PDB file of C-alpha atoms in Angstrom:
ATOM      1  CA  MET A   1       0.196  -0.123   0.590  1.00 48.00           C
ATOM      2  CA  MET A   2       1.306   3.599  -1.284  1.00 48.00           C
ATOM      3  CA  THR A   3       2.313   5.323   2.223  1.00 51.00           C
ATOM      4  CA  VAL A   4       0.636   9.657   1.874  1.00 50.00           C
ATOM      5  CA  PRO A   5       3.030  12.225   2.718  1.00 54.00           C
ATOM      6  CA  PRO A   6       1.701  13.840   5.852  1.00 55.00           C
ATOM      7  CA  ARG A   7       1.389  16.778   3.797  1.00 57.00           C
ATOM      8  CA  ALA A   8      -0.361  15.340   1.017  1.00 58.00           C
ATOM      9  CA  GLN A   9      -2.712  13.184   3.439  1.00 61.00           C
ATOM     10  CA  LEU A  10      -4.008  17.233   4.198  1.00 67.00           C
ATOM     11  CA  LEU A  11      -4.192  18.601   1.196  1.00 65.00           C
ATOM     12  CA  LEU A  12      -6.226  15.869  -0.001  1.00 64.00           C
ATOM     13  CA  LEU A  13      -8.509  16.117   3.398  1.00 65.00           C
ATOM     14  CA  LEU A  14      -8.831  20.263   2.682  1.00 68.00           C
ATOM     15  CA  VAL A  15      -9.801  18.839  -0.927  1.00 62.00           C
ATOM     16  CA  SER A  16     -12.511  15.993   0.348  1.00 61.00           C
ATOM     17  CA  LEU A  17     -13.343  19.078   3.165  1.00 60.00           C
ATOM     18  CA  SER A  18     -13.438  22.272   0.741  1.00 58.00           C
ATOM     19  CA  SER A  19     -15.701  19.467  -1.589  1.00 51.00           C
ATOM     20  CA  ARG A  20     -18.332  19.483   1.641  1.00 47.00           C
ATOM     21  CA  MET A  21     -18.084  23.596   1.814  1.00 45.00           C
ATOM     22  CA  GLY A  22     -19.278  24.304  -2.000  1.00 41.00           C
ATOM     23  CA  LEU A  23     -15.527  25.254  -2.533  1.00 40.00           C
ATOM     24  CA  SER A  24     -15.169  22.781  -5.862  1.00 39.00           C
ATOM     25  CA  ARG A  25     -17.126  26.051  -7.863  1.00 42.00           C
ATOM     26  CA  TYR A  26     -13.830  28.114  -6.235  1.00 42.00           C
ATOM     27  CA  ILE A  27     -11.575  25.791  -8.271  1.00 38.00           C
ATOM     28  CA  GLU A  28     -13.547  23.535 -10.649  1.00 36.00           C
ATOM     29  CA  ASP A  29     -11.719  25.819 -13.573  1.00 38.00           C
ATOM     30  CA  SER A  30      -7.792  24.553 -11.767  1.00 39.00           C
ATOM     31  CA  ASP A  31      -7.956  20.948 -13.214  1.00 41.00           C
ATOM     32  CA  ALA A  32      -6.937  19.895  -9.392  1.00 40.00           C
ATOM     33  CA  SER A  33      -7.133  15.915 -10.584  1.00 38.00           C
ATOM     34  CA  ASP A  34      -4.625  16.865 -12.882  1.00 42.00           C
ATOM     35  CA  GLY A  35      -1.690  18.552 -10.008  1.00 41.00           C
ATOM     36  CA  LEU A  36      -3.390  16.426  -6.790  1.00 41.00           C
ATOM     37  CA  TYR A  37      -2.171  12.998  -7.898  1.00 41.00           C
ATOM     38  CA  SER A  38       0.630  14.708  -9.230  1.00 44.00           C
ATOM     39  CA  LEU A  39       2.310  16.147  -5.981  1.00 44.00           C
ATOM     40  CA  LEU A  40       1.717  12.686  -4.045  1.00 43.00           C
ATOM     41  CA  SER A  41       4.827  11.189  -5.943  1.00 46.00           C
ATOM     42  CA  LEU A  42       7.023  13.919  -7.056  1.00 48.00           C
ATOM     43  CA  GLU A  43      10.517  13.890  -6.212  1.00 47.00           C
ATOM     44  CA  GLN A  44      11.059  16.876  -3.607  1.00 48.00           C
ATOM     45  CA  LYS A  45      15.087  17.778  -4.753  1.00 49.00           C
ATOM     46  CA  ARG A  46      17.394  20.250  -2.841  1.00 47.00           C
ATOM     47  CA  GLU A  47      19.808  22.292  -4.694  1.00 44.00           C
ATOM     48  CA  ALA A  48      23.431  20.903  -3.268  1.00 46.00           C
ATOM     49  CA  GLU A  49      25.533  24.007  -4.194  1.00 47.00           C
ATOM     50  CA  ASP A  50      23.421  26.722  -2.199  1.00 57.00           C
ATOM     51  CA  PHE A  51      20.766  24.817  -0.012  1.00 71.00           C
ATOM     52  CA  ILE A  52      17.053  26.162  -1.026  1.00 82.00           C
ATOM     53  CA  PHE A  53      14.116  23.677  -1.741  1.00 91.00           C
ATOM     54  CA  ARG A  54      13.243  24.289  -4.728  1.00 93.00           C
ATOM     55  CA  ARG A  55      10.580  22.861  -7.099  1.00 95.00           C
ATOM     56  CA  PRO A  56       7.230  23.261  -9.291  1.00 96.00           C
ATOM     57  CA  LEU A  57       4.304  24.435  -8.330  1.00 97.00           C
ATOM     58  CA  ARG A  58       1.334  23.092  -8.980  1.00 95.00           C
ATOM     59  CA  CYS A  59      -2.174  24.583  -9.799  1.00 95.00           C
ATOM     60  CA  LEU A  60      -3.451  23.307  -6.726  1.00 94.00           C
ATOM     61  CA  ASP A  61      -0.559  22.755  -4.383  1.00 96.00           C
ATOM     62  CA  MET A  62       0.459  22.897  -0.192  1.00 95.00           C
ATOM     63  CA  LEU A  63       3.651  23.435   0.579  1.00 96.00           C
ATOM     64  CA  SER A  64       4.704  22.831   4.201  1.00 94.00           C
ATOM     65  CA  THR A  65       8.476  23.358   3.731  1.00 94.00           C
ATOM     66  CA  GLU A  66      11.004  26.007   2.819  1.00 96.00           C
ATOM     67  CA  GLY A  67      12.196  26.680  -0.335  1.00 96.00           C
ATOM     68  CA  SER A  68      12.054  28.075  -4.007  1.00 97.00           C
ATOM     69  CA  PHE A  69       8.313  27.520  -5.864  1.00 97.00           C
ATOM     70  CA  THR A  70       8.008  28.060  -9.425  1.00 97.00           C
ATOM     71  CA  PHE A  71       5.348  28.132 -12.074  1.00 97.00           C
ATOM     72  CA  GLY A  72       4.873  28.092 -15.643  1.00 95.00           C
ATOM     73  CA  ALA A  73       1.521  27.955 -17.136  1.00 92.00           C
ATOM     74  CA  SER A  74       1.655  25.805 -20.202  1.00 90.00           C
ATOM     75  CA  ARG A  75      -2.438  27.116 -20.792  1.00 92.00           C
ATOM     76  CA  PRO A  76      -4.689  28.866 -19.301  1.00 92.00           C
ATOM     77  CA  GLN A  77      -5.549  28.140 -15.428  1.00 93.00           C
ATOM     78  CA  LEU A  78      -8.277  30.289 -13.994  1.00 92.00           C
ATOM     79  CA  ALA A  79      -8.486  29.096 -10.631  1.00 93.00           C
ATOM     80  CA  CYS A  80      -4.782  27.896  -8.735  1.00 96.00           C
ATOM     81  CA  ALA A  81      -4.499  27.966  -5.376  1.00 96.00           C
ATOM     82  CA  THR A  82      -1.800  27.105  -2.775  1.00 97.00           C
ATOM     83  CA  PHE A  83      -2.257  26.430   0.899  1.00 96.00           C
ATOM     84  CA  ILE A  84       0.593  26.614   3.218  1.00 97.00           C
ATOM     85  CA  ILE A  85       0.886  25.767   6.217  1.00 96.00           C
ATOM     86  CA  ALA A  86       4.035  25.935   8.976  1.00 97.00           C
ATOM     87  CA  GLU A  87       4.431  24.602  12.067  1.00 96.00           C
ATOM     88  CA  PRO A  88       2.585  25.920  15.154  1.00 95.00           C
ATOM     89  CA  ASN A  89       5.217  28.439  16.406  1.00 95.00           C
ATOM     90  CA  GLU A  90       5.874  30.161  13.133  1.00 97.00           C
ATOM     91  CA  VAL A  91       4.593  32.585  10.705  1.00 98.00           C
ATOM     92  CA  ILE A  92       5.690  33.130   6.956  1.00 98.00           C
ATOM     93  CA  SER A  93       6.977  35.354   5.125  1.00 97.00           C
ATOM     94  CA  LEU A  94       6.061  34.952   0.686  1.00 97.00           C
ATOM     95  CA  GLU A  95       7.851  36.884  -1.653  1.00 96.00           C
ATOM     96  CA  LEU A  96       7.143  36.966  -5.424  1.00 96.00           C
ATOM     97  CA  SER A  97       9.822  37.453  -8.075  1.00 94.00           C
ATOM     98  CA  ASP A  98      10.590  36.448 -11.315  1.00 95.00           C
ATOM     99  CA  VAL A  99       6.849  37.604 -12.205  1.00 94.00           C
ATOM    100  CA  ASN A 100       5.390  37.374 -15.791  1.00 94.00           C
ATOM    101  CA  ILE A 101       1.508  37.905 -16.234  1.00 95.00           C
ATOM    102  CA  ASP A 102      -0.384  40.370 -17.488  1.00 95.00           C
ATOM    103  CA  CYS A 103      -2.309  42.055 -15.139  1.00 94.00           C
ATOM    104  CA  SER A 104      -4.748  44.197 -17.483  1.00 93.00           C
ATOM    105  CA  ALA A 105      -5.574  40.437 -18.789  1.00 93.00           C
ATOM    106  CA  GLY A 106      -7.451  39.597 -16.207  1.00 94.00           C
ATOM    107  CA  ASP A 107      -4.383  37.234 -14.570  1.00 96.00           C
ATOM    108  CA  PHE A 108      -3.453  38.333 -10.412  1.00 95.00           C
ATOM    109  CA  ILE A 109      -2.357  36.674  -7.712  1.00 96.00           C
ATOM    110  CA  LYS A 110      -3.168  37.507  -4.207  1.00 95.00           C
ATOM    111  CA  MET A 111      -1.017  37.136  -1.086  1.00 96.00           C
ATOM    112  CA  PHE A 112      -3.553  35.620   2.220  1.00 96.00           C
ATOM    113  CA  ASP A 113      -3.181  36.698   5.592  1.00 97.00           C
ATOM    114  CA  GLY A 114      -4.568  32.641   6.012  1.00 97.00           C
ATOM    115  CA  TRP A 115      -6.685  30.704   5.071  1.00 96.00           C
ATOM    116  CA  VAL A 116      -9.929  30.838   2.054  1.00 92.00           C
ATOM    117  CA  LEU A 117     -12.069  27.305   1.704  1.00 86.00           C
ATOM    118  CA  LYS A 118     -15.902  29.321  -0.174  1.00 77.00           C
ATOM    119  CA  GLY A 119     -15.534  32.599   1.346  1.00 81.00           C
ATOM    120  CA  GLU A 120     -14.342  31.449   4.986  1.00 92.00           C
ATOM    121  CA  LYS A 121     -11.504  32.590   6.393  1.00 95.00           C
ATOM    122  CA  PHE A 122      -9.217  31.015   9.178  1.00 96.00           C
ATOM    123  CA  PRO A 123      -8.966  33.315  11.562  1.00 96.00           C
ATOM    124  CA  SER A 124     -12.250  34.369  11.190  1.00 94.00           C
ATOM    125  CA  ASN A 125     -12.601  38.066  10.778  1.00 92.00           C
ATOM    126  CA  GLN A 126     -13.588  38.383  14.911  1.00 90.00           C
ATOM    127  CA  ASP A 127     -10.291  36.959  15.519  1.00 93.00           C
ATOM    128  CA  HIS A 128      -8.187  37.823  13.165  1.00 93.00           C
ATOM    129  CA  PRO A 129      -6.228  41.440  13.774  1.00 90.00           C
ATOM    130  CA  LEU A 130      -6.414  43.061  10.988  1.00 93.00           C
ATOM    131  CA  ALA A 131      -8.955  43.810   9.025  1.00 92.00           C
ATOM    132  CA  SER A 132     -10.601  41.806   5.965  1.00 91.00           C
ATOM    133  CA  HIS A 133      -9.481  43.811   3.645  1.00 90.00           C
ATOM    134  CA  GLN A 134      -5.696  44.339   4.698  1.00 93.00           C
ATOM    135  CA  ARG A 135      -5.213  40.547   4.819  1.00 95.00           C
ATOM    136  CA  TYR A 136      -4.575  40.579   1.174  1.00 94.00           C
ATOM    137  CA  THR A 137      -1.848  41.614  -0.987  1.00 94.00           C
ATOM    138  CA  ASP A 138      -2.749  42.000  -4.731  1.00 94.00           C
ATOM    139  CA  PHE A 139       0.607  42.602  -6.738  1.00 94.00           C
ATOM    140  CA  CYS A 140      -1.498  44.236  -9.576  1.00 92.00           C
ATOM    141  CA  SER A 141      -2.122  46.400  -7.563  1.00 87.00           C
ATOM    142  CA  SER A 142       1.480  47.234  -6.756  1.00 68.00           C
ATOM    143  CA  SER A 143       4.139  45.125  -8.418  1.00 58.00           C
ATOM    144  CA  ALA A 144       6.216  47.351  -5.022  1.00 60.00           C
ATOM    145  CA  ALA A 145       4.206  46.581  -2.501  1.00 61.00           C
ATOM    146  CA  GLY A 146       2.708  43.815  -3.703  1.00 71.00           C
ATOM    147  CA  SER A 147       5.710  40.833  -3.537  1.00 91.00           C
ATOM    148  CA  THR A 148       6.334  40.482  -0.193  1.00 93.00           C
ATOM    149  CA  SER A 149       3.567  39.431   2.176  1.00 95.00           C
ATOM    150  CA  ARG A 150       3.687  38.450   5.555  1.00 96.00           C
ATOM    151  CA  SER A 151       1.143  36.250   7.739  1.00 97.00           C
ATOM    152  CA  SER A 152       0.113  36.631  11.747  1.00 96.00           C
ATOM    153  CA  GLN A 153      -0.345  32.381  11.892  1.00 97.00           C
ATOM    154  CA  ASN A 154       0.868  29.545  11.010  1.00 97.00           C
ATOM    155  CA  VAL A 155      -1.034  29.062   7.616  1.00 97.00           C
ATOM    156  CA  ALA A 156      -1.201  31.763   4.556  1.00 98.00           C
ATOM    157  CA  MET A 157      -2.265  31.183   1.068  1.00 97.00           C
ATOM    158  CA  VAL A 158      -1.529  32.376  -2.333  1.00 97.00           C
ATOM    159  CA  PHE A 159      -4.513  32.270  -5.474  1.00 93.00           C
ATOM    160  CA  PHE A 160      -3.889  33.323  -9.057  1.00 97.00           C
ATOM    161  CA  ARG A 161      -5.609  33.402 -11.622  1.00 96.00           C
ATOM    162  CA  ILE A 162      -3.201  33.148 -15.535  1.00 96.00           C
ATOM    163  CA  HIS A 163      -4.511  33.475 -18.808  1.00 94.00           C
ATOM    164  CA  GLY A 164      -1.641  33.345 -21.233  1.00 91.00           C
ATOM    165  CA  ALA A 165       0.553  29.875 -21.668  1.00 89.00           C
ATOM    166  CA  ASN A 166       4.756  30.565 -21.055  1.00 89.00           C
ATOM    167  CA  SER A 167       3.558  32.793 -17.480  1.00 95.00           C
ATOM    168  CA  GLY A 168       4.672  32.035 -14.616  1.00 96.00           C
ATOM    169  CA  PHE A 169       6.069  33.138 -11.454  1.00 97.00           C
ATOM    170  CA  THR A 170       8.335  32.761  -8.588  1.00 97.00           C
ATOM    171  CA  LEU A 171       7.046  31.630  -5.005  1.00 97.00           C
ATOM    172  CA  THR A 172       9.477  32.140  -2.364  1.00 97.00           C
ATOM    173  CA  VAL A 173       8.753  30.880   1.135  1.00 97.00           C
ATOM    174  CA  LYS A 174      10.486  31.329   4.824  1.00 97.00           C
ATOM    175  CA  LYS A 175       9.446  30.217   7.673  1.00 97.00           C
ATOM    176  CA  LEU A 176       9.791  33.280  11.213  1.00 97.00           C
ATOM    177  CA  HIS A 177       9.663  32.024  14.757  1.00 96.00           C
ATOM    178  CA  ASN A 178       6.318  33.039  16.542  1.00 94.00           C
ATOM    179  CA  PRO A 179       6.609  33.564  20.441  1.00 89.00           C
ATOM    180  CA  PHE A 180       3.358  33.672  20.933  1.00 87.00           C
ATOM    181  CA  PRO A 181       1.619  32.013  18.397  1.00 93.00           C
ATOM    182  CA  CYS A 182      -1.567  32.230  18.101  1.00 94.00           C
ATOM    183  CA  ASN A 183      -4.777  30.917  15.291  1.00 96.00           C
ATOM    184  CA  ILE A 184      -2.798  27.906  14.571  1.00 97.00           C
ATOM    185  CA  MET A 185      -4.376  25.090  12.231  1.00 96.00           C
ATOM    186  CA  SER A 186      -2.772  21.769  12.856  1.00 95.00           C
ATOM    187  CA  GLN A 187      -1.133  20.072  10.307  1.00 90.00           C
ATOM    188  CA  SER A 188      -1.620  16.766  12.606  1.00 91.00           C
ATOM    189  CA  PRO A 189      -4.616  14.715  13.730  1.00 93.00           C
ATOM    190  CA  GLU A 190      -2.714  14.034  17.066  1.00 95.00           C
ATOM    191  CA  GLY A 191      -0.290  15.839  19.539  1.00 96.00           C
ATOM    192  CA  SER A 192      -0.493  18.484  22.034  1.00 96.00           C
ATOM    193  CA  PHE A 193      -0.163  22.072  22.680  1.00 96.00           C
ATOM    194  CA  THR A 194      -0.236  24.854  25.026  1.00 95.00           C
ATOM    195  CA  MET A 195      -1.766  28.767  23.888  1.00 94.00           C
ATOM    196  CA  VAL A 196      -1.147  31.706  26.114  1.00 92.00           C
ATOM    197  CA  MET A 197      -2.085  35.181  25.934  1.00 89.00           C
ATOM    198  CA  PRO A 198       0.153  37.232  27.818  1.00 87.00           C
ATOM    199  CA  HIS A 199      -2.686  40.641  28.412  1.00 83.00           C
ATOM    200  CA  GLN A 200      -3.754  40.701  25.101  1.00 85.00           C
ATOM    201  CA  ARG A 201      -6.902  41.513  24.226  1.00 87.00           C
ATOM    202  CA  ARG A 202      -7.541  39.270  21.034  1.00 87.00           C
ATOM    203  CA  ASN A 203      -9.238  35.299  20.823  1.00 92.00           C
ATOM    204  CA  CYS A 204      -6.527  32.612  19.226  1.00 94.00           C
ATOM    205  CA  SER A 205      -7.863  29.159  18.076  1.00 95.00           C
ATOM    206  CA  PHE A 206      -6.567  26.221  17.753  1.00 97.00           C
ATOM    207  CA  SER A 207      -8.180  24.391  14.383  1.00 96.00           C
ATOM    208  CA  ILE A 208      -7.550  20.967  14.158  1.00 95.00           C
ATOM    209  CA  ILE A 209      -9.342  18.712  10.808  1.00 92.00           C
ATOM    210  CA  TYR A 210     -10.481  15.921  11.643  1.00 92.00           C
ATOM    211  CA  PRO A 211     -13.293  14.576  13.888  1.00 92.00           C
ATOM    212  CA  VAL A 212     -10.522  13.955  17.949  1.00 94.00           C
ATOM    213  CA  GLU A 213     -10.812  13.617  21.123  1.00 93.00           C
ATOM    214  CA  ILE A 214      -9.560  16.600  22.669  1.00 94.00           C
ATOM    215  CA  ARG A 215      -7.857  16.332  26.243  1.00 93.00           C
ATOM    216  CA  LEU A 216      -7.516  20.163  28.443  1.00 92.00           C
ATOM    217  CA  THR A 217      -4.290  19.409  30.872  1.00 91.00           C
ATOM    218  CA  GLU A 218      -4.012  22.503  32.027  1.00 90.00           C
ATOM    219  CA  LEU A 219      -6.314  26.258  32.746  1.00 90.00           C
ATOM    220  CA  SER A 220      -5.745  28.943  33.628  1.00 89.00           C
ATOM    221  CA  LEU A 221      -7.550  32.224  33.761  1.00 88.00           C
ATOM    222  CA  GLY A 222      -7.825  35.539  35.175  1.00 75.00           C
ATOM    223  CA  GLN A 223     -11.779  34.842  36.621  1.00 55.00           C
ATOM    224  CA  ALA A 224     -12.991  31.626  37.707  1.00 48.00           C
ATOM    225  CA  LYS A 225     -16.852  30.865  37.689  1.00 45.00           C
ATOM    226  CA  SER A 226     -17.618  27.513  37.893  1.00 44.00           C
ATOM    227  CA  ASN A 227     -16.219  24.272  38.377  1.00 44.00           C
ATOM    228  CA  GLU A 228     -17.104  21.628  35.978  1.00 45.00           C
ATOM    229  CA  LEU A 229     -17.038  21.343  32.201  1.00 48.00           C
ATOM    230  CA  ILE A 230     -20.014  22.217  31.680  1.00 44.00           C
ATOM    231  CA  PRO A 231     -21.907  21.849  27.855  1.00 46.00           C
ATOM    232  CA  GLN A 232     -22.863  24.469  25.696  1.00 44.00           C
ATOM    233  CA  LYS A 233     -26.290  25.333  26.981  1.00 40.00           C
ATOM    234  CA  LYS A 234     -26.002  25.601  30.735  1.00 39.00           C
ATOM    235  CA  VAL A 235     -23.025  27.536  30.586  1.00 38.00           C
ATOM    236  CA  TRP A 236     -22.675  29.877  27.179  1.00 41.00           C
ATOM    237  CA  SER A 237     -24.284  33.678  28.432  1.00 46.00           C
ATOM    238  CA  ALA A 238     -22.500  32.738  31.636  1.00 57.00           C
ATOM    239  CA  CYS A 239     -18.730  31.913  30.314  1.00 74.00           C
ATOM    240  CA  SER A 240     -19.287  34.456  26.998  1.00 66.00           C
ATOM    241  CA  GLY A 241     -20.015  37.369  29.706  1.00 68.00           C
ATOM    242  CA  SER A 242     -16.441  36.074  31.694  1.00 72.00           C
ATOM    243  CA  GLY A 243     -14.668  37.979  29.333  1.00 82.00           C
ATOM    244  CA  ASP A 244     -11.932  35.269  29.613  1.00 89.00           C
ATOM    245  CA  TYR A 245     -12.734  31.913  28.469  1.00 91.00           C
ATOM    246  CA  VAL A 246     -12.038  28.184  26.365  1.00 92.00           C
ATOM    247  CA  GLU A 247     -14.144  26.957  24.409  1.00 91.00           C
ATOM    248  CA  LEU A 248     -14.834  23.536  22.326  1.00 93.00           C
ATOM    249  CA  LEU A 249     -16.112  23.859  18.703  1.00 93.00           C
ATOM    250  CA  GLY A 250     -17.150  21.801  16.319  1.00 93.00           C
ATOM    251  CA  GLY A 251     -17.697  22.183  12.314  1.00 92.00           C
ATOM    252  CA  ASN A 252     -17.431  21.453   8.863  1.00 88.00           C
ATOM    253  CA  GLY A 253     -16.356  24.805   7.947  1.00 90.00           C
ATOM    254  CA  VAL A 254     -13.290  26.719   8.827  1.00 92.00           C
ATOM    255  CA  ASP A 255     -14.677  30.358  10.583  1.00 94.00           C
ATOM    256  CA  THR A 256     -14.907  30.001  13.971  1.00 94.00           C
ATOM    257  CA  SER A 257     -17.876  32.352  13.910  1.00 92.00           C
ATOM    258  CA  HIS A 258     -20.051  29.751  12.093  1.00 92.00           C
ATOM    259  CA  MET A 259     -19.386  26.741  14.440  1.00 93.00           C
ATOM    260  CA  PHE A 260     -21.714  24.639  16.805  1.00 91.00           C
ATOM    261  CA  PRO A 261     -20.517  25.763  20.156  1.00 90.00           C
ATOM    262  CA  VAL A 262     -19.690  22.180  21.803  1.00 88.00           C
ATOM    263  CA  ALA A 263     -18.064  23.266  25.556  1.00 87.00           C
ATOM    264  CA  ASP A 264     -17.168  26.354  27.839  1.00 87.00           C
ATOM    265  CA  LEU A 265     -14.868  26.863  30.620  1.00 87.00           C
ATOM    266  CA  CYS A 266     -14.306  29.630  32.547  1.00 82.00           C
ATOM    267  CA  PHE A 267     -12.566  28.781  35.350  1.00 78.00           C
ATOM    268  CA  SER A 268      -8.924  27.437  36.260  1.00 75.00           C
ATOM    269  CA  LEU A 269      -7.714  23.540  36.313  1.00 72.00           C
ATOM    270  CA  SER A 270      -5.684  20.749  36.761  1.00 68.00           C
ATOM    271  CA  GLY A 271      -6.534  17.865  35.880  1.00 67.00           C
ATOM    272  CA  LEU A 272      -8.717  16.325  33.040  1.00 73.00           C
ATOM    273  CA  ALA A 273     -11.627  17.675  31.123  1.00 80.00           C
ATOM    274  CA  GLN A 274     -12.044  15.195  27.616  1.00 85.00           C
ATOM    275  CA  MET A 275     -14.551  16.323  25.224  1.00 88.00           C
ATOM    276  CA  LYS A 276     -15.699  13.652  21.742  1.00 90.00           C
ATOM    277  CA  ILE A 277     -16.023  16.083  18.578  1.00 90.00           C
ATOM    278  CA  GLY A 278     -17.030  14.377  15.485  1.00 89.00           C
ATOM    279  CA  CYS A 279     -16.646  16.633  12.783  1.00 90.00           C
ATOM    280  CA  ASP A 280     -14.501  17.929   9.939  1.00 89.00           C
ATOM    281  CA  ASN A 281     -13.455  20.824  12.220  1.00 93.00           C
ATOM    282  CA  SER A 282     -12.711  20.829  15.896  1.00 94.00           C
ATOM    283  CA  VAL A 283     -11.101  23.634  17.948  1.00 96.00           C
ATOM    284  CA  VAL A 284     -10.290  25.034  21.294  1.00 96.00           C
ATOM    285  CA  ARG A 285     -10.589  28.737  20.805  1.00 95.00           C
ATOM    286  CA  LEU A 286      -8.757  31.263  23.951  1.00 94.00           C
ATOM    287  CA  VAL A 287     -11.132  34.224  24.279  1.00 92.00           C
ATOM    288  CA  SER A 288      -8.581  36.700  26.530  1.00 90.00           C
ATOM    289  CA  SER A 289      -9.936  40.408  27.464  1.00 88.00           C
ATOM    290  CA  GLY A 290      -6.837  41.214  27.710  1.00 86.00           C
ATOM    291  CA  ASN A 291      -6.324  41.936  31.537  1.00 89.00           C
ATOM    292  CA  TYR A 292      -5.278  38.385  32.763  1.00 88.00           C
ATOM    293  CA  ILE A 293      -2.163  35.666  31.260  1.00 90.00           C
ATOM    294  CA  ASN A 294      -4.243  33.710  30.126  1.00 91.00           C
ATOM    295  CA  ARG A 295      -3.086  29.643  29.588  1.00 92.00           C
ATOM    296  CA  VAL A 296      -4.722  26.219  28.473  1.00 93.00           C
ATOM    297  CA  SER A 297      -2.936  23.395  27.796  1.00 94.00           C
ATOM    298  CA  PHE A 298      -4.289  19.743  25.801  1.00 95.00           C
ATOM    299  CA  GLN A 299      -3.433  16.848  24.058  1.00 96.00           C
ATOM    300  CA  TYR A 300      -5.965  15.762  20.728  1.00 96.00           C
ATOM    301  CA  ARG A 301      -5.644  12.453  19.107  1.00 96.00           C
ATOM    302  CA  LEU A 302      -7.744  11.047  16.237  1.00 95.00           C
ATOM    303  CA  LEU A 303     -11.300   9.196  17.203  1.00 92.00           C
ATOM    304  CA  GLU A 304     -11.514   6.025  15.639  1.00 87.00           C
ATOM    305  CA  ARG A 305     -15.209   5.838  13.416  1.00 79.00           C
ATOM    306  CA  ASP A 306     -16.372   3.596  15.902  1.00 80.00           C
ATOM    307  CA  GLU A 307     -15.640   6.444  18.350  1.00 78.00           C
ATOM    308  CA  LEU A 308     -17.765   9.033  16.936  1.00 71.00           C
ATOM    309  CA  PRO A 309     -20.096  10.564  19.201  1.00 61.00           C
ATOM    310  CA  LYS A 310     -23.899  10.528  19.348  1.00 62.00           C
ATOM    311  CA  ALA A 311     -25.771  13.907  20.433  1.00 52.00           C
ATOM    312  CA  SER A 312     -26.900  11.772  23.301  1.00 49.00           C
ATOM    313  CA  GLU A 313     -23.971  10.958  24.354  1.00 48.00           C
ATOM    314  CA  ASN A 314     -23.350  15.316  25.029  1.00 44.00           C
ATOM    315  CA  SER A 315     -26.731  16.288  25.442  1.00 39.00           C
ATOM    316  CA  LEU A 316     -26.141  18.652  22.448  1.00 39.00           C
ATOM    317  CA  ASP A 317     -29.337  18.431  20.273  1.00 39.00           C
ATOM    318  CA  ASN A 318     -26.783  19.227  17.232  1.00 47.00           C
ATOM    319  CA  PHE A 319     -23.260  17.021  16.562  1.00 56.00           C
ATOM    320  CA  CYS A 320     -21.744  16.901  13.369  1.00 68.00           C
ATOM    321  CA  SER A 321     -21.488  13.349  11.486  1.00 52.00           C
ATOM    322  CA  VAL A 322     -18.076  12.436   9.436  1.00 40.00           C
ATOM    323  CA  GLU A 323     -19.729   9.992   6.156  1.00 39.00           C
TER     324      GLU A 323
END
């Protein structure tokens, strides 16, 4: 059996997720199947003389390494997207060079601070520090200012349209250390993480595009109001009013503002609290008032099919299911 690299697994999962979300309209002209399956067997090589990672860029692609990636159009490519992902404690620097496109003919290259899937954004507009229009860097609007971009979190995106053959560009990807990671997309369905928010009024999400069991191992909040993990209907208003809390979300998209609240916690704990979330996307979201140093540590693992929770297990009327 062929082993699929984690990067390609995540891209396959994104394509599956996006088809359920309606992203097929966004990439319907990109001939995704042609590039996707070639990606699985593509040999990635390093240039020995300068140690810069290089390879061609596909119309539909996923990048998780630093390097130089060149796209050359052999025919019109009208809806292409590149998803870039780094480690949780990294942000992404993007630079365009050797650009040969015709902006006046409708070609474009846009870099986005986050991911976009059929109009849904990660991080959501509620959680990102920039306004939505400020998250786009459009090469065609000003080639001098529009040739570089830096993400606010560990994911970024480039989408482009090229009409003419022999047109193209080179994308250089670099990763930079982020001392206080916020709004993270996990590359893996299993792992552990700690989110810390030091005296900032900001919301941070850790998104896992898999159905998982989440186990909170430590939670330190500025205010304590309760002493138990309570499903959404009982505590939603109480926790949201506290200003500092953690919520567990589930949904089949990437925008946390459109996801279903599974449970809230607005108290400090040092023991274990766990919840199974049988959704395409499972999220731990830390909401901070800015008055305290808040911290949440958790572990997560992929649910087996026979472990997928039913609505009655968590007293929820509606719950995601994975087909």
